[in-house]
Short mmCIF file of N, CA and C in Angstrom, two decimals:
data_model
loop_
_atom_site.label_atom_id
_atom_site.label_comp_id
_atom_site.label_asym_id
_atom_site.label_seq_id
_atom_site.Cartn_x
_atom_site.Cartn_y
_atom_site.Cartn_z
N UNK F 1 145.82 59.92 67.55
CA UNK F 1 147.26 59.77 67.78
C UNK F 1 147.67 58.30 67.85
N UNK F 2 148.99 58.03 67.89
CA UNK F 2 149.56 56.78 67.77
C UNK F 2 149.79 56.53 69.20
N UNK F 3 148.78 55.41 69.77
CA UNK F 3 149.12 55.03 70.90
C UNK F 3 149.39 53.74 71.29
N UNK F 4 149.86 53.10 70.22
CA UNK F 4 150.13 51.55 70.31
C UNK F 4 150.95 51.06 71.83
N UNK F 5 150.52 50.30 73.00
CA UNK F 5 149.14 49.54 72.47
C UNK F 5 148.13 49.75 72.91
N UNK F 6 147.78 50.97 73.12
CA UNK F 6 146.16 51.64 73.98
C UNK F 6 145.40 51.80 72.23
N UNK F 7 144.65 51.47 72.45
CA UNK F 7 143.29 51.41 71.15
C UNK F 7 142.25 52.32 71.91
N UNK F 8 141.61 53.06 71.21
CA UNK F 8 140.58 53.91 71.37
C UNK F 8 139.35 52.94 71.06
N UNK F 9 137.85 52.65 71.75
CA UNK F 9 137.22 51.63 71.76
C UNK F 9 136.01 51.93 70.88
N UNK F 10 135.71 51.57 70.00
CA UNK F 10 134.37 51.34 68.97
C UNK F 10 133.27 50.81 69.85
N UNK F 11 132.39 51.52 70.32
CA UNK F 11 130.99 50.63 71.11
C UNK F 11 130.50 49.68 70.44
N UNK F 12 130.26 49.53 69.07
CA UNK F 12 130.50 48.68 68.41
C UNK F 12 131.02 47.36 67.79
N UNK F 13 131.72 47.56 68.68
CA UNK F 13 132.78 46.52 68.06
C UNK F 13 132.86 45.29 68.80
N UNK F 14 133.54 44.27 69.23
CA UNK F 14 133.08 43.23 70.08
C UNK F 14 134.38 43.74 71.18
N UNK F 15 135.37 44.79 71.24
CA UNK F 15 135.82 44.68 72.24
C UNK F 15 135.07 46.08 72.83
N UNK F 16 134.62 46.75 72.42
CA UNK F 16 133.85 48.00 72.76
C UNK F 16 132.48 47.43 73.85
N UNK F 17 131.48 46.14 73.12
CA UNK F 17 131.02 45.39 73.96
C UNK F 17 131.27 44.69 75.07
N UNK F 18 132.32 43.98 75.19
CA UNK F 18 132.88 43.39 76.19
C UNK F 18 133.68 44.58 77.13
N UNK F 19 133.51 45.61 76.66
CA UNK F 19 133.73 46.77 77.89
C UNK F 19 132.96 47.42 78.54
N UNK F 20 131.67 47.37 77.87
CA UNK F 20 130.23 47.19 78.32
C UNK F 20 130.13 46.64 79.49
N UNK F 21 129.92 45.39 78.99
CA UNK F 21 129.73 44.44 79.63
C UNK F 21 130.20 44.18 81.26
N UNK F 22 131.75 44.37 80.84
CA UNK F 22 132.39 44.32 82.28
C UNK F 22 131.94 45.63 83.30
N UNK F 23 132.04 46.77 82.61
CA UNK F 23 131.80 47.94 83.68
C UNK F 23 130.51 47.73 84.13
N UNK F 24 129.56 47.08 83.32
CA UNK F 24 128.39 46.94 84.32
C UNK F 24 128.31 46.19 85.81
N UNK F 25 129.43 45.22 85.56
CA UNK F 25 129.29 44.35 86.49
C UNK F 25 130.55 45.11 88.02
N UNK F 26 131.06 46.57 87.19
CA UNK F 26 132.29 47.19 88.27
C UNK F 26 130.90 47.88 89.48
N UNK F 27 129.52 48.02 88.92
CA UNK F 27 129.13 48.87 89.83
C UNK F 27 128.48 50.28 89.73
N UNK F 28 129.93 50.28 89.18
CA UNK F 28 129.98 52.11 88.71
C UNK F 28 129.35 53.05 87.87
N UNK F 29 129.35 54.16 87.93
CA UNK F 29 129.00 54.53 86.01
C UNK F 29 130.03 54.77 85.70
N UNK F 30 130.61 53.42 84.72
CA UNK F 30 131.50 54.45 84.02
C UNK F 30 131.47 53.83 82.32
N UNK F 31 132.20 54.51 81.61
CA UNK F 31 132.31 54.93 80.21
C UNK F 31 133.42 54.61 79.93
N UNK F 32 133.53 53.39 79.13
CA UNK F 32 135.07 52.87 78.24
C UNK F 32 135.37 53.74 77.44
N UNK F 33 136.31 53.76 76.92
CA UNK F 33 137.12 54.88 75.91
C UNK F 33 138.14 54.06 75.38
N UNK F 34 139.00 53.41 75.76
CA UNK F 34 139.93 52.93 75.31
C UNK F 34 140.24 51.70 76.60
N UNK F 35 141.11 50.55 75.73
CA UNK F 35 141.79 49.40 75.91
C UNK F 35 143.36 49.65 75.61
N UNK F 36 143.89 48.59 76.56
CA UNK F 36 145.59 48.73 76.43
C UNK F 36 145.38 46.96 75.93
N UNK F 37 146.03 46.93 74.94
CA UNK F 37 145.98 45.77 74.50
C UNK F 37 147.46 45.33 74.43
N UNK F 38 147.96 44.70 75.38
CA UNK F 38 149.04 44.28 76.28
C UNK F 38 148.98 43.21 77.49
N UNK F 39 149.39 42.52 77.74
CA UNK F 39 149.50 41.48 78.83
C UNK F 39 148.50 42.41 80.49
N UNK F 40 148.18 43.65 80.06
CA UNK F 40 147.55 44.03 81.12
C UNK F 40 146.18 44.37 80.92
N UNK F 41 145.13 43.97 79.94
CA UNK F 41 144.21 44.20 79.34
C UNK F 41 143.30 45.19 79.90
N UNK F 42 144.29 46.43 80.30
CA UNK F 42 143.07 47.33 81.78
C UNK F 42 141.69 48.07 80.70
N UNK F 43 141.27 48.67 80.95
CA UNK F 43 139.97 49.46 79.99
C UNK F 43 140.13 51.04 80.81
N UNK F 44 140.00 51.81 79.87
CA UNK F 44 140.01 53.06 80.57
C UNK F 44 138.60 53.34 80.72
N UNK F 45 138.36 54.05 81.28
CA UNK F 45 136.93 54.90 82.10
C UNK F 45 136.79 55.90 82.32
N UNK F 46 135.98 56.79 81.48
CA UNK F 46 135.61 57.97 82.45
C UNK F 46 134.44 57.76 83.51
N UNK F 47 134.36 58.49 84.48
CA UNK F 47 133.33 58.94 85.19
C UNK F 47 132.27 59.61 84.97
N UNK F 48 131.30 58.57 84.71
CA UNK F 48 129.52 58.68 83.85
C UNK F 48 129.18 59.33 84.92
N UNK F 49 129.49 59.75 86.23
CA UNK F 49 128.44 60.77 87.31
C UNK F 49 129.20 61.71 87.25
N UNK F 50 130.96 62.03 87.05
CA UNK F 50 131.42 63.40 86.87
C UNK F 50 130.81 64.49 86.25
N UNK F 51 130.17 65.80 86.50
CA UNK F 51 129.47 66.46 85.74
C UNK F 51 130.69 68.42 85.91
N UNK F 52 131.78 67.58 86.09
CA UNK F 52 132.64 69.14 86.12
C UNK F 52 132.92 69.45 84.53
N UNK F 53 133.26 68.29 84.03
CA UNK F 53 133.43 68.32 82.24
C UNK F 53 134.74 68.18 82.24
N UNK F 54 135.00 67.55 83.35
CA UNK F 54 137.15 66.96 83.24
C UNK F 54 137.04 66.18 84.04
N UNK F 55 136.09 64.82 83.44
CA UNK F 55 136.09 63.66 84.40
C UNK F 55 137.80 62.65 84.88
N UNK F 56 137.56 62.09 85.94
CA UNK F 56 138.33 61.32 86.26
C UNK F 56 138.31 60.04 85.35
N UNK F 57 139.80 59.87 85.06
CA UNK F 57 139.89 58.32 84.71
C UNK F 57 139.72 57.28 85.41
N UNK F 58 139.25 56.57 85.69
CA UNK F 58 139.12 54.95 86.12
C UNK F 58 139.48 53.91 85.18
N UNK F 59 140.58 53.06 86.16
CA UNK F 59 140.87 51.79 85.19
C UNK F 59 139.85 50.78 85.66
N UNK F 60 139.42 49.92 85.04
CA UNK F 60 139.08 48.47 85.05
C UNK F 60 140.19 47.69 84.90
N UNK F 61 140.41 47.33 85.89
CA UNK F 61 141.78 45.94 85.88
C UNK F 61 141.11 44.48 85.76
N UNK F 62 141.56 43.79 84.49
CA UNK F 62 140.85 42.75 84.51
C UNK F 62 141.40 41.62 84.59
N UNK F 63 142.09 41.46 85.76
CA UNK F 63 143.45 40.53 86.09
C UNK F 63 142.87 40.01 87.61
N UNK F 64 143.57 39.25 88.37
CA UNK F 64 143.35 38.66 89.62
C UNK F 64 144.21 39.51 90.62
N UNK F 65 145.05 40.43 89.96
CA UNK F 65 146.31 41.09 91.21
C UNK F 65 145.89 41.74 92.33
N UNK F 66 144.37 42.65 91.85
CA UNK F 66 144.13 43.35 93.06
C UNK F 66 144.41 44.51 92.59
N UNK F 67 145.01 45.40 91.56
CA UNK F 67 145.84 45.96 90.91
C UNK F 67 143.75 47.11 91.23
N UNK F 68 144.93 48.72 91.33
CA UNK F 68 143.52 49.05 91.26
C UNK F 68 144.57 50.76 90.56
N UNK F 69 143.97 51.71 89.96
CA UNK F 69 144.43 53.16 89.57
C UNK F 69 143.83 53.45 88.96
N UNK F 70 143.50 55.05 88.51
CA UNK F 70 143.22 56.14 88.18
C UNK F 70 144.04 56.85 87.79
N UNK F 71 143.35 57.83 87.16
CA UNK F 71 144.39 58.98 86.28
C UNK F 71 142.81 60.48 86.60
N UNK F 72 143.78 61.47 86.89
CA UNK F 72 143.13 62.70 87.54
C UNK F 72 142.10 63.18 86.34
N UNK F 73 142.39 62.89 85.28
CA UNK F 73 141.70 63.37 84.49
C UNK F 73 142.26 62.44 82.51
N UNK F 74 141.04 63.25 81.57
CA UNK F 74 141.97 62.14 80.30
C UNK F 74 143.41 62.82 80.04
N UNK F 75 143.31 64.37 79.93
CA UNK F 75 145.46 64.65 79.67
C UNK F 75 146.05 63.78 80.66
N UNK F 76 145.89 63.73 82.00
CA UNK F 76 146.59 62.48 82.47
C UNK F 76 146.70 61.39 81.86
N UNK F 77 145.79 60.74 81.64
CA UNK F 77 145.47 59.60 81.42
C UNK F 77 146.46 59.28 79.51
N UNK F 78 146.02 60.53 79.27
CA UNK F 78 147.15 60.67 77.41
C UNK F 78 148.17 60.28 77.92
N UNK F 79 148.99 61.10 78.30
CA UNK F 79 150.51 61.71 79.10
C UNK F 79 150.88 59.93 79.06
N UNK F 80 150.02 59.50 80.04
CA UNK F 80 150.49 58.04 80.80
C UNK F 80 150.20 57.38 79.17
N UNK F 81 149.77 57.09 78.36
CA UNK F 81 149.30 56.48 77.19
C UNK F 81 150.22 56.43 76.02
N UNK F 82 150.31 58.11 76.27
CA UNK F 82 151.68 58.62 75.28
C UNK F 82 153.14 57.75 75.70
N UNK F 83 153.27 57.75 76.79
CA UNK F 83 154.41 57.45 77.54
C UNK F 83 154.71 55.70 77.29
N UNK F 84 153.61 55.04 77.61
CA UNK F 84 153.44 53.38 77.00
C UNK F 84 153.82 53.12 75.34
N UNK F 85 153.26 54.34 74.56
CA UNK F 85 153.74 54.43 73.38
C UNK F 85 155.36 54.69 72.67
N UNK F 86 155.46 55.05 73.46
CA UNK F 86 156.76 55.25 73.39
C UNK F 86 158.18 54.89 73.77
N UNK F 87 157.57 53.46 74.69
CA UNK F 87 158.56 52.21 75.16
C UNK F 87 158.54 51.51 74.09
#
C-alpha cells in the first residue's frame, strides 16, 4: 500500500541495517518493519518475544525528546500509517 512517508524496510538495504543496528542497542527483541521517513525518523517494531501471533508494535524514537509509543498491534499500527498518508 501507499504509505508515503512510512517505507516498509529491506534488511538489506542500508536503512534496513541501520535498523538493525539501533534495536540492538534498544535492549529488546525487536524486529524493524518499517521507517517513517519524515523529520521524526521513528522505526517500527514488532515484538521478537511476542509468541500470540498479533505482536505489539514498538517504536524506536531516534530523537533526544524522550518521545516513547506503541501501537497494540500492526492493524493499529496501519490505521496510524494510513492516517500519516493521508495528510
Amino acid at each position: 500500500p501507499e504509505l508515503d512517508p512510512w517505507l516498509f524496510l529491506d534488511a538489506r538495504s542500508k536503512v534496513g541495517e541501520i535498523a538493525f543496528e539501533v534495536r540492538e542497542r534498544d535492549g529488546r527483541n525487536l524486529v524493524p518493519f518499517a521507517s517513517v521517513e519524515d523529520d521524526r525518523k521513528d522505526i517500527a517494531c514488532f515484538d521478537g518475544d511476542d509468541q500470540t501471533g498479533d505482536p505489539k508494535v514498538f517504536m524506536l524514537v531516534l530523537d533526544d525528546s524522550g518521545r516513547s509509543y506503541s501501537y497494540a498491534n500492526f492493524d493499529a499500527w496501519l490505521e496510524a500509517a494510513q492516517a500519516d498518508a493521508e495528510r
